[in-house]
Amino acid sequence: MGLMGDGIGPAHAREQFLRGGSPEGRVRSAILSSWQRSVSLGLSPEGCELPYLQDLDLNNRLVRAAEPVLDRLEARFAGRNMNVSLADARGAVLQRRFGQASLVRRLAAIQSVPGFVFAEQFGGTNGIGLALAERQLINVYGAEHFAERSQSSACSAIPVRDLLSGRIEGILCFGFPLADADVALNAVIRSAAGAIERRLLEQSSTRERALLQAYLDARRRSPAPETTDNGELPELGELAASGLDWRDQMILKEKAADLVASAQRAAVEVALPGGRRVTLLSRPMTSPSGVEGVVIEAILPTQQHLAVPAGAAVVPSPMAQAAASMAQAAAAPMAQPVLAASGPATGRGPAAVGESASATVRGGAAAAAPGTSGAMVGRATSGLVLVGEPGVGKYAVAARRRLELLSEASARIGTTLDVGHTARELAEMAVPRLADFITIDVPEAVLRGEEPTEPHSELFRTVVHGYREDCPFYPAGRRVRLRPTTPQLRCMAGGQPLLEPDLRTAAGWIAQDPWHAQRLLDHNVHSLIAVPLVARGIALGVASFYRSRDPAPFGDDDCSLAQELATRAAICIDNARRYTREHTMVLALQRSLLPRSFPEQSAVEIAHRYLPAESGVGGDWFDVIPLSSTRVALVVGDVVGHGLHAAATMGRLRTAARNFAELDLAPDEVLTHLDNLVGRLDRDEGTEEPSSDSSGMIGATCLYAIYDPTSQQCVMARAGHPPPGVVAPDGTVTFADLPAGPPLGLGGLPFETAEFHLPEGSQLVLYTDGLVGGRRRDVDTVLGQLRGALAQPNRPPEETCEAVLRAVMPDHPADDVALLVARTHALDPHRIATWGLTSDPALVSGIRAAVARQLTEWGLEEIAFPTELLLSELVTNAIRYGTDPIQVRLLYDRTLICEVSDTSSTAPHLRHAATTDEGGRGLFLVAQLAQAWGTRYTADGKVIWAEFALEVPGGVHGTVESFFDDIPAL
């Protein structure tokens, strides 16, 4: 049942799925598919926010049909913990009924108030959303729900259809505690849905009901059809074996409408994309009351193993079967139609695919008999496509078809926030139902996310689409320069669609390019509708609809339909344009907050990459920070979330990390300070109104490492971040065994450090979880791919970056990726000099002499005097205020670094001595002589360090002399 905490079942499988594993075989396929769709939509189990609609029609025909049924259900479940809801075809709840009246006060608003939309794209896997997606009765138990809030409940949901149009009008759903789950409820909800459907049918015309009843009566006298797993007749669009998608059904329904209008018995073979063929069978029929109509059935070939006698012929083709069926129908009386492969209807009536009453049935398989052998043979599947009256005429059928096209366009245009993809969706909706070809031209500024300043002069051919590919329109992907006399620019200037019923007489269209126009006319392109794509009063492009196969030109109704489609698409294109603009702005901010270059240093050789996610910019960042004594800090972090808020938070954390690094803190101390900072930011932002792109909470992970080239030791700590990869000089790859630490922002939990020896030439690979994570990726598999990509000795960091991205980077990243590769160098031991001494002032002169000799050996005689002077001050302070042992160290790198360490934790501080003071000028002298200086605390005490630039403008001696000139005489 999906109980939480089960060792097996949906709870365990769901947890495995959310970690990126594959629970296939352990959960029902419909549930797994819904989980995958929910993840692809960017939903999270904790954040499935449901939209609320206030403009619902709470007295529509569905509600009027359902109210008596809901009243009976409310009485039947009186006193029980049961929630009965009725939703419309969008998943918006219209009615709520409760077995216990007190439930209204106890339940959350989304479970008790009408208006919330439970469609799958908002609420993830749930009863209403899954019933809409699967178009059949479904049950969802406990952990099968995607949202965390629904884990303790169960539900049964079933579509409610209009038996004449075949469309889903709404969803009936029972919600109850998981412990009350009972399969007997399926029979109750089926019966209730059937009652609502019959009441909906009563609102239709008497003549249509009579035709439908005649068809159902004939079906009941036929052999029983094969049913689906849930006991219902399958719908034509749901027969997986037929392979019919919504475009195939559209083509079949369009041809079926023509056959209804012709009112003749016929068998017509319809070509579908991909070389497939389906036969439509048309037969007149008469209801008992004398209503004359036409039934259109589809004969679809499928392949299945059947037992056939050895040497027997295979089942005839669909066309042959249709011909045989027609012969049978011809011998039958008109009032008693012969319906191939039909059977009795269920209690709920037929499932529909067409504009009129429809039901789909499937022929049964023959049982194997002795003396037969198994063979692959064609088995015909039949399904009802359309029932209608020829007298209604083509205009009524066309009107229904247009309404259905607009309804589908609302759902199928604008599924992404990409301008080009949205334009492509408009083209796919228009061809072939409205036009044979369509071209869409959009200003280049719109593709960049900007508002077009001169939309007439910067058009870019974005889409060329048609029922075939060999028509010579200007190809997509190039700039289009149109004359002002063309219908396209004229309609953009006027803001209204422009109809050219006969292109042979359209002078403005021909004048654009006479040779090109003649080629189109030679391909029978004869009629055009040019429609501007206008949103918020701004022209975002133009769509051109062309007709070639139908000899009749476009009419006013076609022009109105094209304008309606273009208007809906223009709104979606404008939304995509504005999203593109905001995405570009956030990406620019993100890149401006990331380092463009790194300061010069000798400890490591660096290469880096940053790749934003497809759906939005996140908060991944990295940095390389030079520290004192030739050391370097490597940082990589990831702020939770996407958008402007995540990018701004990333910038604050990166700045803070650099400031904490300047204090020469250990990695665990830096993470502790960052953790406190994130906690303060969270509390501060919690007191403000949350912005549209802010979740109200801040979370982040971070990895901080310090590498010392003098000892080749690396100390690191991490806060919930993936461990780094370490590539030895021989190509051996390991992942650092580093304590995980909590993510930043939790507060109060300690961070631990680990220390590793990195031989010269080792590579340290730091990355964010966008590189290896993903709910559809197995982490162990990806880490294995990463290990293989890194296992290469003596490879430059730039090549390592490229190899990692080629091997590991997902094709469509859902999260941004930061990658930092550092190859280590070691400071030459001959450039390191160390002396130890005790707290004896007499040793200072010996240290000065030793330092002078070492500088002479290094060829640094020019800075020997200021170095001796500076070390004298530092050593004297260590002897006077520090504790033994005392150590002096010189490092010859890009600069000369002087260090004096002792075991005391008392740090000196700079002050300005008065003219009467006898002391207090030592550190002031150090600050004037050195390029930089500071204090670094260690586990054993402290280190006072100072750096000398090896090239001093004006000469070091001149600097020293001018410094002494500025000191007041004592």
mmCIF file of C-alpha atoms in Angstrom, residues 733-928:
data_model
loop_
_atom_site.group_PDB
_atom_site.id
_atom_site.type_symbol
_atom_site.label_atom_id
_atom_site.label_comp_id
_atom_site.label_asym_id
_atom_site.label_seq_id
_atom_site.Cartn_x
_atom_site.Cartn_y
_atom_site.Cartn_z
ATOM 1 C CA VAL A 733 42.591 8.560 -8.917
ATOM 2 C CA THR A 734 41.100 8.679 -5.431
ATOM 3 C CA PHE A 735 38.311 10.705 -3.854
ATOM 4 C CA ALA A 736 39.451 12.359 -0.656
ATOM 5 C CA ASP A 737 38.156 10.661 2.491
ATOM 6 C CA LEU A 738 36.926 13.884 4.020
ATOM 7 C CA PRO A 739 34.341 14.321 6.827
ATOM 8 C CA ALA A 740 31.146 15.516 5.156
ATOM 9 C CA GLY A 741 30.068 18.258 7.547
ATOM 10 C CA PRO A 742 26.580 19.794 7.515
ATOM 11 C CA PRO A 743 25.507 22.243 4.783
ATOM 12 C CA LEU A 744 25.965 25.926 5.545
ATOM 13 C CA GLY A 745 23.133 27.552 7.441
ATOM 14 C CA LEU A 746 22.197 24.793 9.880
ATOM 15 C CA GLY A 747 24.303 26.322 12.651
ATOM 16 C CA GLY A 748 25.818 24.837 15.784
ATOM 17 C CA LEU A 749 27.444 21.774 14.187
ATOM 18 C CA PRO A 750 31.250 21.534 13.929
ATOM 19 C CA PHE A 751 33.315 21.123 10.788
ATOM 20 C CA GLU A 752 36.301 18.783 10.654
ATOM 21 C CA THR A 753 39.499 19.046 8.645
ATOM 22 C CA ALA A 754 41.625 16.395 7.013
ATOM 23 C CA GLU A 755 45.223 16.711 5.835
ATOM 24 C CA PHE A 756 46.742 15.019 2.787
ATOM 25 C CA HIS A 757 50.197 14.890 1.211
ATOM 26 C CA LEU A 758 50.091 15.872 -2.461
ATOM 27 C CA PRO A 759 53.314 15.102 -4.344
ATOM 28 C CA GLU A 760 54.342 17.673 -6.918
ATOM 29 C CA GLY A 761 52.342 17.234 -10.104
ATOM 30 C CA SER A 762 49.210 15.971 -8.344
ATOM 31 C CA GLN A 763 45.854 17.340 -9.450
ATOM 32 C CA LEU A 764 43.085 18.410 -7.117
ATOM 33 C CA VAL A 765 39.657 18.356 -8.839
ATOM 34 C CA LEU A 766 36.897 20.348 -7.145
ATOM 35 C CA TYR A 767 33.350 20.398 -8.559
ATOM 36 C CA THR A 768 29.730 21.062 -7.660
ATOM 37 C CA ASP A 769 27.014 18.406 -7.531
ATOM 38 C CA GLY A 770 25.563 19.498 -10.882
ATOM 39 C CA LEU A 771 28.406 17.543 -12.488
ATOM 40 C CA VAL A 772 27.626 14.191 -10.851
ATOM 41 C CA GLY A 773 24.088 14.614 -9.486
ATOM 42 C CA GLY A 774 20.647 14.295 -10.993
ATOM 43 C CA ARG A 775 17.615 12.266 -10.070
ATOM 44 C CA ARG A 776 17.876 10.213 -13.238
ATOM 45 C CA ARG A 777 21.591 9.486 -12.811
ATOM 46 C CA ASP A 778 23.196 6.862 -10.632
ATOM 47 C CA VAL A 779 25.852 8.602 -8.527
ATOM 48 C CA ASP A 780 28.142 5.576 -8.370
ATOM 49 C CA THR A 781 28.040 5.203 -12.141
ATOM 50 C CA VAL A 782 28.810 8.870 -12.704
ATOM 51 C CA LEU A 783 31.676 8.806 -10.197
ATOM 52 C CA GLY A 784 33.070 5.827 -12.083
ATOM 53 C CA GLN A 785 32.922 7.846 -15.297
ATOM 54 C CA LEU A 786 34.632 10.747 -13.543
ATOM 55 C CA ARG A 787 37.348 8.439 -12.231
ATOM 56 C CA GLY A 788 37.963 7.138 -15.742
ATOM 57 C CA ALA A 789 38.162 10.651 -17.174
ATOM 58 C CA LEU A 790 40.721 11.702 -14.542
ATOM 59 C CA ALA A 791 42.952 8.637 -14.764
ATOM 60 C CA GLN A 792 45.615 10.159 -17.000
ATOM 61 C CA PRO A 793 49.156 11.034 -15.788
ATOM 62 C CA ASN A 794 50.917 14.325 -16.482
ATOM 63 C CA ARG A 795 47.962 16.008 -18.180
ATOM 64 C CA PRO A 796 47.587 19.808 -18.113
ATOM 65 C CA PRO A 797 44.600 21.087 -16.099
ATOM 66 C CA GLU A 798 42.940 22.535 -19.208
ATOM 67 C CA GLU A 799 42.892 19.113 -20.845
ATOM 68 C CA THR A 800 41.569 17.585 -17.633
ATOM 69 C CA CYS A 801 38.636 20.034 -17.662
ATOM 70 C CA GLU A 802 37.772 19.137 -21.235
ATOM 71 C CA ALA A 803 38.017 15.399 -20.568
ATOM 72 C CA VAL A 804 35.773 15.628 -17.501
ATOM 73 C CA LEU A 805 33.082 17.611 -19.313
ATOM 74 C CA ARG A 806 33.109 15.240 -22.286
ATOM 75 C CA ALA A 807 32.781 12.152 -20.103
ATOM 76 C CA VAL A 808 30.524 13.259 -17.262
ATOM 77 C CA MET A 809 28.566 16.379 -18.224
ATOM 78 C CA PRO A 810 24.859 15.558 -18.801
ATOM 79 C CA ASP A 811 23.368 16.454 -22.186
ATOM 80 C CA HIS A 812 20.659 18.611 -20.603
ATOM 81 C CA PRO A 813 21.975 19.797 -17.226
ATOM 82 C CA ALA A 814 19.242 20.581 -14.715
ATOM 83 C CA ASP A 815 21.752 22.283 -12.408
ATOM 84 C CA ASP A 816 24.707 24.509 -13.121
ATOM 85 C CA VAL A 817 28.232 23.124 -12.889
ATOM 86 C CA ALA A 818 31.423 24.629 -11.508
ATOM 87 C CA LEU A 819 34.688 22.777 -12.073
ATOM 88 C CA LEU A 820 38.123 23.747 -10.701
ATOM 89 C CA VAL A 821 41.288 21.760 -11.470
ATOM 90 C CA ALA A 822 44.566 22.603 -9.708
ATOM 91 C CA ARG A 823 47.915 20.928 -10.499
ATOM 92 C CA THR A 824 50.304 21.308 -7.566
ATOM 93 C CA HIS A 825 53.835 22.657 -7.597
ATOM 94 C CA ALA A 826 56.431 22.448 -4.839
ATOM 95 C CA LEU A 827 58.785 25.217 -3.727
ATOM 96 C CA ASP A 828 62.411 24.263 -4.364
ATOM 97 C CA PRO A 829 63.989 23.247 -1.007
ATOM 98 C CA HIS A 830 67.034 25.328 -1.960
ATOM 99 C CA ARG A 831 64.774 28.383 -1.784
ATOM 100 C CA ILE A 832 63.808 27.708 1.819
ATOM 101 C CA ALA A 833 66.064 28.675 4.715
ATOM 102 C CA THR A 834 65.230 27.982 8.375
ATOM 103 C CA TRP A 835 66.918 28.831 11.675
ATOM 104 C CA GLY A 836 65.901 27.992 15.238
ATOM 105 C CA LEU A 837 66.883 29.987 18.337
ATOM 106 C CA THR A 838 66.009 30.526 21.965
ATOM 107 C CA SER A 839 64.913 33.627 23.851
ATOM 108 C CA ASP A 840 68.420 35.116 23.987
ATOM 109 C CA PRO A 841 68.847 38.683 22.661
ATOM 110 C CA ALA A 842 72.495 37.965 21.935
ATOM 111 C CA LEU A 843 71.467 35.602 19.128
ATOM 112 C CA VAL A 844 69.879 38.380 17.079
ATOM 113 C CA SER A 845 73.161 39.485 15.507
ATOM 114 C CA GLY A 846 73.964 35.926 14.471
ATOM 115 C CA ILE A 847 70.584 35.627 12.767
ATOM 116 C CA ARG A 848 71.216 38.857 10.880
ATOM 117 C CA ALA A 849 74.560 37.594 9.631
ATOM 118 C CA ALA A 850 73.072 34.244 8.573
ATOM 119 C CA VAL A 851 70.263 35.972 6.711
ATOM 120 C CA ALA A 852 72.726 38.238 4.901
ATOM 121 C CA ARG A 853 74.768 35.244 3.750
ATOM 122 C CA GLN A 854 71.643 33.449 2.533
ATOM 123 C CA LEU A 855 70.436 36.473 0.574
ATOM 124 C CA THR A 856 73.858 36.824 -1.021
ATOM 125 C CA GLU A 857 73.709 33.172 -2.033
ATOM 126 C CA TRP A 858 70.319 33.809 -3.648
ATOM 127 C CA GLY A 859 71.560 36.946 -5.408
ATOM 128 C CA LEU A 860 69.366 39.289 -3.365
ATOM 129 C CA GLU A 861 72.085 41.534 -1.938
ATOM 130 C CA GLU A 862 70.020 44.647 -2.751
ATOM 131 C CA ILE A 863 67.430 43.876 -0.132
ATOM 132 C CA ALA A 864 69.787 42.452 2.471
ATOM 133 C CA PHE A 865 69.814 45.625 4.628
ATOM 134 C CA PRO A 866 66.004 46.130 4.900
ATOM 135 C CA THR A 867 65.555 42.374 5.405
ATOM 136 C CA GLU A 868 68.068 42.353 8.288
ATOM 137 C CA LEU A 869 66.381 45.391 9.795
ATOM 138 C CA LEU A 870 62.915 43.865 9.526
ATOM 139 C CA LEU A 871 63.972 40.494 10.942
ATOM 140 C CA SER A 872 65.745 42.235 13.823
ATOM 141 C CA GLU A 873 62.467 43.845 14.834
ATOM 142 C CA LEU A 874 60.442 40.627 14.471
ATOM 143 C CA VAL A 875 62.986 38.431 16.283
ATOM 144 C CA THR A 876 63.402 40.986 19.076
ATOM 145 C CA ASN A 877 59.608 41.107 19.575
ATOM 146 C CA ALA A 878 59.449 37.293 19.632
ATOM 147 C CA ILE A 879 62.239 37.129 22.252
ATOM 148 C CA ARG A 880 60.631 39.863 24.346
ATOM 149 C CA TYR A 881 56.974 38.858 24.172
ATOM 150 C CA GLY A 882 56.895 35.287 22.848
ATOM 151 C CA THR A 883 57.913 31.898 24.161
ATOM 152 C CA ASP A 884 60.424 29.268 23.044
ATOM 153 C CA PRO A 885 61.068 27.729 20.632
ATOM 154 C CA ILE A 886 61.446 30.540 18.104
ATOM 155 C CA GLN A 887 61.965 29.879 14.403
ATOM 156 C CA VAL A 888 63.035 32.130 11.536
ATOM 157 C CA ARG A 889 62.258 31.120 7.941
ATOM 158 C CA LEU A 890 62.966 32.736 4.568
ATOM 159 C CA LEU A 891 61.036 31.746 1.413
ATOM 160 C CA TYR A 892 62.329 32.855 -1.981
ATOM 161 C CA ASP A 893 59.383 32.775 -4.421
ATOM 162 C CA ARG A 894 57.844 35.595 -6.469
ATOM 163 C CA THR A 895 58.573 37.685 -3.389
ATOM 164 C CA LEU A 896 60.900 37.252 -0.447
ATOM 165 C CA ILE A 897 58.907 36.118 2.584
ATOM 166 C CA CYS A 898 60.238 36.445 6.117
ATOM 167 C CA GLU A 899 58.624 34.485 8.930
ATOM 168 C CA VAL A 900 59.202 34.488 12.665
ATOM 169 C CA SER A 901 57.192 31.975 14.694
ATOM 170 C CA ASP A 902 56.886 31.187 18.386
ATOM 171 C CA THR A 903 54.528 29.260 20.653
ATOM 172 C CA SER A 904 52.743 32.286 22.075
ATOM 173 C CA SER A 905 49.216 33.199 20.967
ATOM 174 C CA THR A 906 49.678 36.890 21.747
ATOM 175 C CA ALA A 907 49.522 38.878 18.524
ATOM 176 C CA PRO A 908 51.270 42.242 18.031
ATOM 177 C CA HIS A 909 49.325 45.242 16.809
ATOM 178 C CA LEU A 910 50.371 48.345 14.935
ATOM 179 C CA ARG A 911 50.242 51.704 16.729
ATOM 180 C CA HIS A 912 51.589 55.205 16.195
ATOM 181 C CA ALA A 913 54.087 56.137 18.904
ATOM 182 C CA ALA A 914 54.176 59.648 20.320
ATOM 183 C CA THR A 915 57.331 61.722 19.936
ATOM 184 C CA THR A 916 58.132 61.178 23.609
ATOM 185 C CA ASP A 917 57.717 57.372 23.509
ATOM 186 C CA GLU A 918 60.895 55.324 23.658
ATOM 187 C CA GLY A 919 59.327 52.313 21.869
ATOM 188 C CA GLY A 920 56.326 51.288 19.804
ATOM 189 C CA ARG A 921 57.876 51.907 16.399
ATOM 190 C CA GLY A 922 58.923 48.335 15.525
ATOM 191 C CA LEU A 923 55.806 47.201 13.704
ATOM 192 C CA PHE A 924 55.456 50.622 12.117
ATOM 193 C CA LEU A 925 58.941 50.075 10.701
ATOM 194 C CA VAL A 926 57.928 46.575 9.493
ATOM 195 C CA ALA A 927 54.799 47.948 7.815
ATOM 196 C CA GLN A 928 56.816 50.595 5.975
#
